[in-house]
Coordinates of C-alpha atoms in Angstrom, one line a residue:
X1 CA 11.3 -27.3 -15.8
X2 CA 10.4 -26.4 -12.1
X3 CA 9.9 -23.0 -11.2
X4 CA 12.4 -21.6 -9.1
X5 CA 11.3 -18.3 -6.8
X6 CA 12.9 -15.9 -4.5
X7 CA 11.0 -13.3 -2.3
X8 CA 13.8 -10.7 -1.1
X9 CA 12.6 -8.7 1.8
X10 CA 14.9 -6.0 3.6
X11 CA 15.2 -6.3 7.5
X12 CA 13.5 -3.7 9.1
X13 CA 14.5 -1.5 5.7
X14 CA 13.4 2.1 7.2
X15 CA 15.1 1.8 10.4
X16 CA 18.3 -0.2 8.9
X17 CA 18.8 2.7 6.6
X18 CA 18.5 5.4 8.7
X19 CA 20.6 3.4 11.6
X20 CA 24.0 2.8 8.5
X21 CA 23.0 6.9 8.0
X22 CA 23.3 7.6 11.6
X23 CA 26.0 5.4 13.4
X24 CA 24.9 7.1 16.5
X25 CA 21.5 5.5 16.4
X26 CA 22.6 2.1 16.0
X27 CA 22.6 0.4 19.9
X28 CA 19.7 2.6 20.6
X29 CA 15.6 1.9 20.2
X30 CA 15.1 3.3 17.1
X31 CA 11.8 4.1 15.0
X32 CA 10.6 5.6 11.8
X33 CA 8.1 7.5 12.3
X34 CA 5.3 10.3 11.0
X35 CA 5.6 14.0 12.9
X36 CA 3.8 13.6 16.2
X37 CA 3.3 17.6 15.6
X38 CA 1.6 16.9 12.4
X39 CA -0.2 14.2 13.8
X40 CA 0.8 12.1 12.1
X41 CA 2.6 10.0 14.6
X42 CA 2.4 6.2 13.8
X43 CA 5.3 4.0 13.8
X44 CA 6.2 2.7 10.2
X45 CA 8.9 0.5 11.3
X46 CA 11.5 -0.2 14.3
X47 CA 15.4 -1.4 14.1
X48 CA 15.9 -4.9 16.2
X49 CA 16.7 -2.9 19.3
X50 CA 13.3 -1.3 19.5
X51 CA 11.6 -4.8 18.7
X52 CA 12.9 -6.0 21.8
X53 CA 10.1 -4.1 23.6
X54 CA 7.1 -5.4 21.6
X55 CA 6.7 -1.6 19.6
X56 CA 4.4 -2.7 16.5
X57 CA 4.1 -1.0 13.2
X58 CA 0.9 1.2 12.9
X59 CA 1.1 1.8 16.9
X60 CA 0.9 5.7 18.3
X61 CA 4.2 7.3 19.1
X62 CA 3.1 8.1 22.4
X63 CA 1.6 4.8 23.5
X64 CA 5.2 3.5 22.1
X65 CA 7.4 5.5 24.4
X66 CA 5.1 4.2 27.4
X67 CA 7.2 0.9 26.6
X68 CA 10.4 2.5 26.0
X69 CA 10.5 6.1 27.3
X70 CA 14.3 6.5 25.4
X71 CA 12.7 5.5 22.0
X72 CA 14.6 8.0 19.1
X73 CA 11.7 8.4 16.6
X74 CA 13.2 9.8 13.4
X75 CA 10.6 11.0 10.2
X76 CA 10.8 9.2 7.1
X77 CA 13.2 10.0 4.3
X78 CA 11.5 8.4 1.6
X79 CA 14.4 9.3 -1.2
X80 CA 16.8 7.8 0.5
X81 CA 15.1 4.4 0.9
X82 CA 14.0 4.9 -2.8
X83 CA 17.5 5.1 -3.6
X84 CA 18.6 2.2 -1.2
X85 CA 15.8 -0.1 -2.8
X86 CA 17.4 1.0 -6.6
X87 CA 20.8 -0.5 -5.2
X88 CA 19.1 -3.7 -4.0
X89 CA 17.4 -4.1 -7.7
X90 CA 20.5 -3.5 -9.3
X91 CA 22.3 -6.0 -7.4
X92 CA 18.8 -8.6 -8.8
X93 CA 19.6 -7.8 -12.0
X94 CA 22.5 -10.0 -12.0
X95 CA 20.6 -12.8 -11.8
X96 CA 18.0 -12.5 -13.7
X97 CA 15.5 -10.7 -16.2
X98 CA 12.4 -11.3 -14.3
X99 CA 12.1 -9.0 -11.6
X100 CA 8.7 -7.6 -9.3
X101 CA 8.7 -5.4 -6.9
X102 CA 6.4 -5.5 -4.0
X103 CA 6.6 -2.2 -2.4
X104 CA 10.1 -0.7 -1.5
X105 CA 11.9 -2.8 0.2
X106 CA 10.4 -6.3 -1.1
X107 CA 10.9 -8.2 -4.4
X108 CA 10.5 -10.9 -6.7
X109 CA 13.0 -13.1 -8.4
X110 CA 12.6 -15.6 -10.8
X111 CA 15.6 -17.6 -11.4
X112 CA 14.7 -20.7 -13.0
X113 CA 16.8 -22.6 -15.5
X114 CA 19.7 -20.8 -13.9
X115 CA 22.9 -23.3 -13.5
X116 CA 22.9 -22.4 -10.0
X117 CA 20.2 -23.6 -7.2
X118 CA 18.0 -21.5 -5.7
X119 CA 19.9 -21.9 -2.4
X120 CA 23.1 -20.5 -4.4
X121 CA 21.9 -17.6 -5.7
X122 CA 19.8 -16.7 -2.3
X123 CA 22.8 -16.7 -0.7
X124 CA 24.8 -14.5 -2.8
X125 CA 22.2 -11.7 -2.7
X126 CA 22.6 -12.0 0.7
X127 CA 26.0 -12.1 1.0
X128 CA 26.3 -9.3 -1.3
X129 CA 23.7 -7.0 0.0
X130 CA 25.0 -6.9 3.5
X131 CA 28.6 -6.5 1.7
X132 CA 27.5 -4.0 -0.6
X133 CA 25.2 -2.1 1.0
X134 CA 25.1 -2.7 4.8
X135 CA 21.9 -4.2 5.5
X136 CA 20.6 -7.4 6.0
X137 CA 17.7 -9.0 4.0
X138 CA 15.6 -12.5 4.4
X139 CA 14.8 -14.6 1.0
X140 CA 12.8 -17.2 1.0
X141 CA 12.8 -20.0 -1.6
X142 CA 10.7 -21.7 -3.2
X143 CA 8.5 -22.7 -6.5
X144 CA 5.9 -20.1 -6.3
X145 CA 5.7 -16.4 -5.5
X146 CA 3.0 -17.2 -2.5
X147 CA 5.6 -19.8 -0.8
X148 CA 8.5 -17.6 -1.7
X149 CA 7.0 -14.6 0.1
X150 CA 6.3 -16.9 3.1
X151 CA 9.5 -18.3 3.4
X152 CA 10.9 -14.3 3.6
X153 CA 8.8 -14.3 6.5
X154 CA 9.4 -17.0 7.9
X155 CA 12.6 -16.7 9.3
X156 CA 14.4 -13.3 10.2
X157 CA 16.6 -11.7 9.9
X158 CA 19.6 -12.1 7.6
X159 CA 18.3 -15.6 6.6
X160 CA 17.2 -18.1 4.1
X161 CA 14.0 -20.5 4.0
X162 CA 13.2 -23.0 1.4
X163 CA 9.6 -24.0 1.3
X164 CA 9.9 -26.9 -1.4
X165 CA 7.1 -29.4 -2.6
X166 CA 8.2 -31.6 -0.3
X167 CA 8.4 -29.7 2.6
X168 CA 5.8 -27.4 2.1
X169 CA 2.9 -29.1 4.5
X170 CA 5.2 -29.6 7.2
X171 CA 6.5 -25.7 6.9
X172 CA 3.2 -23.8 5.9
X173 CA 0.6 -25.6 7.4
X174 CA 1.2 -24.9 10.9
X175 CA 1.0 -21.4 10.2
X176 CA -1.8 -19.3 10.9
X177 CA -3.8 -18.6 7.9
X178 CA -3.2 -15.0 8.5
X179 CA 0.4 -15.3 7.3
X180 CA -0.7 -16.6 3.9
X181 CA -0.1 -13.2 1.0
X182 CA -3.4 -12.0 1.0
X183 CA -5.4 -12.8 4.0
X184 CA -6.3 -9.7 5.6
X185 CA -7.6 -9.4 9.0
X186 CA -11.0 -9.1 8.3
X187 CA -10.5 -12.4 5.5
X188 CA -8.7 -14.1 8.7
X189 CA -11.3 -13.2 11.3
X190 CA -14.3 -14.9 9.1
X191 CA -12.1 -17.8 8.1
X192 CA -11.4 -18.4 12.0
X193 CA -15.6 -18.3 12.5
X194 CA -15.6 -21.2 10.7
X195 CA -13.0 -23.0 12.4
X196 CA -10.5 -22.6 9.6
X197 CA -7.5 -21.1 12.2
X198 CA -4.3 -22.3 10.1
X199 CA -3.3 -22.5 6.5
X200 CA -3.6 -26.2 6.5
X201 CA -7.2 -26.3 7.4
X202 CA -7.0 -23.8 4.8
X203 CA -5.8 -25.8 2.4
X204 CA -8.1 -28.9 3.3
X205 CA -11.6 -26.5 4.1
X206 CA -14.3 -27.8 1.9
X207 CA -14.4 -25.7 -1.6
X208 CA -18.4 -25.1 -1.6
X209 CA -17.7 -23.5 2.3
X210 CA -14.8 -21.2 1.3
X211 CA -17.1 -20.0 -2.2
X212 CA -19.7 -19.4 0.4
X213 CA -17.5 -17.0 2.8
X214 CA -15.7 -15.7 0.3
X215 CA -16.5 -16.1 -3.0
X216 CA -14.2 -16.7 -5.5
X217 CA -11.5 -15.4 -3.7
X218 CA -12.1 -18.2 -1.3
X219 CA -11.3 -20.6 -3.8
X220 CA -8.2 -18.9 -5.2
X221 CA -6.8 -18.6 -1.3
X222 CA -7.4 -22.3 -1.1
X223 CA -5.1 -23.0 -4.3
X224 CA -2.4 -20.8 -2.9
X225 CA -2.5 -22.9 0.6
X226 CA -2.4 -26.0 -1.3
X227 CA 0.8 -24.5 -3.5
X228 CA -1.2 -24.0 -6.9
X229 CA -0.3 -20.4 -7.7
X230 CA 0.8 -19.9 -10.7
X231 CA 1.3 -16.6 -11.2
X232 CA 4.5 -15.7 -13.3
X233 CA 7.1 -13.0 -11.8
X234 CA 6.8 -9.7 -14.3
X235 CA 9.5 -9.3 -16.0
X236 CA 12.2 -5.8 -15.1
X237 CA 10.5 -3.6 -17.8
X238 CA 7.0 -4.5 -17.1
X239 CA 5.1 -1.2 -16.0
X240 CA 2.3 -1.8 -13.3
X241 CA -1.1 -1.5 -14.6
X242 CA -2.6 1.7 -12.4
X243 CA -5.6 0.3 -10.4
X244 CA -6.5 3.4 -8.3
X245 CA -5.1 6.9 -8.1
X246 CA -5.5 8.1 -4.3
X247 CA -4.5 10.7 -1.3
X248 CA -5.0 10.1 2.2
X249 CA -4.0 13.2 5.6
X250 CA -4.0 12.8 8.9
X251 CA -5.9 16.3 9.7
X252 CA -4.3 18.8 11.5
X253 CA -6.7 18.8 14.3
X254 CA -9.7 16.9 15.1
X255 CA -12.7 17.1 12.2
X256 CA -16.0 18.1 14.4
X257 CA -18.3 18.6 11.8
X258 CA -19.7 18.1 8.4
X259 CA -17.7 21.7 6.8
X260 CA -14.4 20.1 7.9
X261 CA -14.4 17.3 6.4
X262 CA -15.7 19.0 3.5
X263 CA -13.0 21.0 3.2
X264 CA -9.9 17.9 3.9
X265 CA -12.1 16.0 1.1
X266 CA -11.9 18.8 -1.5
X267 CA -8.5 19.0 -0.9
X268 CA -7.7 15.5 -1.5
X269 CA -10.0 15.5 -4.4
X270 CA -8.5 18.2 -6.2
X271 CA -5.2 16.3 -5.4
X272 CA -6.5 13.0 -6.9
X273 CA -8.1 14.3 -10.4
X274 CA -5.3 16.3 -11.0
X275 CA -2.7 13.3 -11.2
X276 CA -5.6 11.3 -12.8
X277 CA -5.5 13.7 -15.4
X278 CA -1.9 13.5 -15.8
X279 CA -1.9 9.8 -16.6
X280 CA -4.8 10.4 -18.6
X281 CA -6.9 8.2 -16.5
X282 CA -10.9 8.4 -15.7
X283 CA -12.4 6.6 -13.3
X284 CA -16.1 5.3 -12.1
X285 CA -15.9 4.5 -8.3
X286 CA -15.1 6.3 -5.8
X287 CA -13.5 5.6 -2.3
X288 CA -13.4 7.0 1.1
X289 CA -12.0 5.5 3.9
X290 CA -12.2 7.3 7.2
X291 CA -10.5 6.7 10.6
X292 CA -11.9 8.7 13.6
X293 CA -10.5 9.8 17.2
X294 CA -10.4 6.3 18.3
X295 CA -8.7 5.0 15.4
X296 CA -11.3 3.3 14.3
X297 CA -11.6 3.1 10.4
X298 CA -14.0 1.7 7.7
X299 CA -13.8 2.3 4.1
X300 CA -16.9 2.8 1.7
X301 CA -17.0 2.9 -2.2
X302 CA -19.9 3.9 -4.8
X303 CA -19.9 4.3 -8.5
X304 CA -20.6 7.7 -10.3
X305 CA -22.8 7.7 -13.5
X306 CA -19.9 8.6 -15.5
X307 CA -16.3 8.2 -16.1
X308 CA -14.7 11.4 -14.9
X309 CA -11.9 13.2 -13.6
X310 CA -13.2 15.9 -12.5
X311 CA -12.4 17.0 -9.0
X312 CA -16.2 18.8 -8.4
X313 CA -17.9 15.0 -9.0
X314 CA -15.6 13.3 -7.1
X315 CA -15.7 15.6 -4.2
X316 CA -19.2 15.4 -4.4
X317 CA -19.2 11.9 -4.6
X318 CA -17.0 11.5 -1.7
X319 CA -19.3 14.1 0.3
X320 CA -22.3 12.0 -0.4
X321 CA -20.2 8.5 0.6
X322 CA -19.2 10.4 3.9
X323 CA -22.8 12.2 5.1
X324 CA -24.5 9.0 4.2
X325 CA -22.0 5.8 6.5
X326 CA -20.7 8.5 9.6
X327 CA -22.5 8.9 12.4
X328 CA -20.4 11.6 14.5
X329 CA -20.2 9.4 17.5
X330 CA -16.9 10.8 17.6
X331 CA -14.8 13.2 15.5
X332 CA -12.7 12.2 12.4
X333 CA -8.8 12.1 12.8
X334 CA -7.7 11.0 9.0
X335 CA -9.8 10.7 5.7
X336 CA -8.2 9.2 2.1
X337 CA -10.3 9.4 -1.4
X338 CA -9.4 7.4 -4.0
X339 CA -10.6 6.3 -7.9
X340 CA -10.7 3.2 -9.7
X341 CA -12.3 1.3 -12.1
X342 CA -11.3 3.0 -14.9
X343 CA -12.3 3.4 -18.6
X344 CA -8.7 1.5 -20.4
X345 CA -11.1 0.8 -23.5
X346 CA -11.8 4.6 -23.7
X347 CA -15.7 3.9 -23.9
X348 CA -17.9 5.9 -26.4
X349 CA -20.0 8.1 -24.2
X350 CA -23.5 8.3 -25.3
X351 CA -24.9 12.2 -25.7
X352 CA -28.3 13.5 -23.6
X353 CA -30.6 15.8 -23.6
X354 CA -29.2 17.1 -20.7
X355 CA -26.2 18.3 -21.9
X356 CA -24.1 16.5 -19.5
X357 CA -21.3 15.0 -21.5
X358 CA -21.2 18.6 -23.1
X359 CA -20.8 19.9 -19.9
X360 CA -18.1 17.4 -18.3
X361 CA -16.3 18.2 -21.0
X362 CA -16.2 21.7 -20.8
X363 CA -15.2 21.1 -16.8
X364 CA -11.9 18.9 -18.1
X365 CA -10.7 21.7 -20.0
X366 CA -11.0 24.4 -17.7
X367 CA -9.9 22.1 -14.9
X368 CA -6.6 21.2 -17.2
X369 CA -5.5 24.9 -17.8
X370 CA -5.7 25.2 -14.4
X371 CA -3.4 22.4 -13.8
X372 CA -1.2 24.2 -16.8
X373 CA -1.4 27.1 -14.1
X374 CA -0.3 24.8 -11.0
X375 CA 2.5 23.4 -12.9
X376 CA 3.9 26.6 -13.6
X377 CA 3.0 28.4 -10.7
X378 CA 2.6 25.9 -7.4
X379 CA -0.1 23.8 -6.1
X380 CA -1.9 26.8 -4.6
X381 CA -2.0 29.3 -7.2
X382 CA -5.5 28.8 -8.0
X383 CA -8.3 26.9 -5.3
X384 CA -11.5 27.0 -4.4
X385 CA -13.0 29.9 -2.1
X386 CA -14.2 27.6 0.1
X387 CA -10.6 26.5 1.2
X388 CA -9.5 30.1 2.0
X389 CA -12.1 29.6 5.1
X390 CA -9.4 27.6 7.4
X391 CA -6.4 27.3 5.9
X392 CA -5.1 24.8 9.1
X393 CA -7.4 22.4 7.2
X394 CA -6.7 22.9 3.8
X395 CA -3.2 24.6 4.1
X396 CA -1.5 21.0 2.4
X397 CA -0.7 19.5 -0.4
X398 CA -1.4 15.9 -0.9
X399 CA 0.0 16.3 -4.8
X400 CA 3.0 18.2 -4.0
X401 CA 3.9 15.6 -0.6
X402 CA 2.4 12.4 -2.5
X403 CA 5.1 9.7 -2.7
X404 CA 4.8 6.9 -5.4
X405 CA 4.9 3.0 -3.9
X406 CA 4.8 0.3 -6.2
X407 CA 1.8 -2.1 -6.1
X408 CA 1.9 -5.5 -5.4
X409 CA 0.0 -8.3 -7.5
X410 CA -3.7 -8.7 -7.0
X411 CA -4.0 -6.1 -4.3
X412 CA -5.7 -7.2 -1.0
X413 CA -8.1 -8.9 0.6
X414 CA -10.4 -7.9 3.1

C-alpha cells in the first residue's frame, strides 16, 4: 500500500489569530512581535498585508517600520495560539490516528488506506478549518513527510500541492536546495560551494562528495531529494523523546564585560537544571549560543566529565565555553544555554577517591529542596548573592516565562 502524507501548515498562524481576535487589525500591516522595550523586538511573523512590503521574520522592529512606518506590532500571546493549534488537531483527529506535530502551527497526517484520496481529505481540512475556525492553512500532499512538508510550502496560502512520484522531479527539483526540511543555511551555503545550488543537483550530487561535506547527513539529505524518506508519522499519543532542555534572553541592555554575562548565564542556568530536574533528566553537553550587538551569533558546545544537573557545573561550564570562543569585539545582546546528551540508560557512576560522585550528590539534594522552596514560594525566593549585584540583569525568569514548543523530527542541520 502507498503511503499517503499531508503536511498542514497555518497561514501566517500568529498574525491570522491575532487579526480574527482583533477585526480592527485586519486591512492593516500587521506583525507579531517581541517588546521593543524589552529588547526583544524581532518580528516572529506578519499577516498578508504586512508581507506586501518585503517585512521578514527574525528582522528588527525598527528596521521594519523604515519599510512601513504604519506597521501595528502586537506581542505574542502564546496561549491563545496554543489553544488555536488544539482546535486545528482536533479537527486531524477525524481523519486519522497518526498525527505529528511540528511546532505550533504545523503537522503531520498520515492518512493512508483511508477510502478517500489524499486530495479529499486535504481539502476538507481546509474547508473546515477556515469554516470552523477562521483561518486559512496550506497542505501539501504527497507520499513522504519530506515532500509533504514541501508541498505546504510550496504554494500559499489557502491551498493544496500534491508532490506525487510522478511529479516529484518536475516540482522539487527546481527548487533551491534550501527549501528541502533540513537544509539550514550554513548546510546550503557549503552545498552551493560545490556547485550543488538546487535540490535536483542534490538529488544527482555524487554520494562519496556529499559524505565528504557532510558526512552522513549528506547522504541522508540526498535520499530525501531523491524521495527515499521513510520516516513513519508518530502516532497522536506518541510523547516526544526530550533531546535538550534549554533557556535563551535577550538582555536588558547591552552585556560589556565578562561579570555580565556571568550573571545572564547563571540565570539561565539555574533556569535550565531546575526543569532538568523535574523531568528527571541529566545531561553531558553543554551549549551556548551567543548573539552580539550586531546580531551576529555562533553557538559552541563541550561535554562535562559527568552527567549532572546541577546548575553550579553547568554555569561553570557555560562560563568556560563563553571566556574561551568571544572575543569582545563588540558587546553581547542575547545568550541561551542548553543540555543534552543525556543519561536514558541511567548509567552506573563509578566512585573516586575524590569524592566527587559523593559530592554531586549531595549538590542534587540541596539543589532539589530548594526547588521544593521555589515551587511553593516563587522563582526568586532563594538565588545566588551574586545576582542581587544588578538586578536589571538578572531581575527575569526564564523558568517562570519559558513556553513549551513541540520538536520536530531529527532536529536540524547546520
Amino acid at each position: 500500500m502507498e503511503r499517503t502524507v499531508l503536511h498542514i501548515d497555518c497561514n501566517k498562524f500568529y498574525a491570522s489569530v491575532e487579526c480574527l481576535h482583533h477585526p480592527e487589525y485586519r486591512d492593516k500591516p500587521l506583525a507579531v512581535g517581541g517588546s521593543e522595550e524589552k529588547r526583544h523586538g524581532i518580528i516572529l511573523t506578519k499577516n498578508e498585508i504586512a508581507a506586501k512590503y518585503n517585512l521578514h521574520a527574525g528582522e528588527p522592529i525598527w528596521q521594519a517600520r523604515r519599510k512601513c512606518p504604519e506597521l501595528i506590532v502586537v506581542e505574542p500571546n502564546f496561549p491563545l495560539y496554543m489553544r488555536f493549534s488544539g482546535l486545528v488537531r482536533n479537527i486531524l483527529e477525524d481523519y486519522s490516528y497518526y498525527i505529528e506535530p511540528f511546532g505550533l502551527d504545523e503537522s503531520w497526517i498520515d492518512v493512508s488506506g483511508d477510502s478517500k484520496s489524499g486530495v479529499e481529505i486535504a481539502e476538507e481540512i481546509r474547508a473546515r478549518v477556515k469554516e470552523e475556525l477562521g483561518i486559512t492553512v496550506s497542505i501539501g500532499v504527497s507520499f513522504n513527510k519530506v515532500f509533504a512538508k514541501l508541498g505546504s510550502d510550496y504554494k500559499k496560502p489557502d491551498a493544496i500541492t500534491v508532490i506525487s512520484k510522478e511529479n516529484f522531479k518536475n516540482i522539487v527539483f527546481p527548487l533551491k536546495c534550501g527549501d528541502l526540511l533540513l537544509v539550514g543555511k550554513a548546510t546550503e551555503k557549503k552545498l552551493n560551494y560545490y556547485g550543488i545550488y538546487t535540490i535536483g543537483d542534490l538529488a544527482n550530487a555524487p554520494s562519496d562528495l556529499l559524505l565528504k561535506i557532510l558526512g552522513k547527513n549528506g547522504i541522508m539529505l540526498k535520499a530525501f531529494a531523491n524521495g527515499q524518506d521513510t520516516s513513519p508519522v508518530r502516532r497522536k499519543d506518541e510523547k516526544n523523546i526530550i533531546k535538550s532542555v534549554g533557556n535563551s534572553v535577550t538582555s536588558a541592555r547591552d552585556l560589556s564585560n565578562f561579570d555580565d554575562v556571568k550573571t545572564v548565564i547563571t540565570v539561565l542556568s539555574e533556569s535550565v537544571s531546575r526543569r532538568m530536574r523535574e523531568h528527571g533528566l541529566k545531561g553531558k553537553t553543554v551549549c551556548i549560543s551567543v548573539r552580539d550587538k550586531n546580531l551576529k551569533s555562533f553557538t559552541r558546545q563541550c561535554r562535562m566529565s559527568a552527567y549532572s544537573n546541577i546548575s553550579r557545573e553547568i554555569t561553570q561550564t557555560a562560563c568556560t565555553l563563553f571566556k574561551n570562543n568571544y572575543y569582545w569585539s563588540v558587546p553581547v545582546r542575547s545568550i541561551g544555554v542548553s543540555v543534552c546528551d543525556f543519561d536514558f540508560e541511567k548509567e552506573s557512576v563509578q566512585f573516586d577517591f575524590d569524592k566527587s560522585v559523593e559530592h554531586r550528590e549531595k549538590m542534587q539534594k540541596l539543589e532539589s529542596a530548594v526547588d521544593a522552596l521555589k515551587n511553593r514560594f516563587g522563582s526568586t525566593c532563594i538565588q545566588p548573592a551574586s545576582l542581587l549585584k544588578d538586578r536589571e540583569l538578572s531581575g527575569f525568569s526564564p523558568y517562570d516565562d519559558h513556553t513549551i514548543h513541540p520538536e520536530g523530527f531529527f532536529g536540524s542541520l547546520t
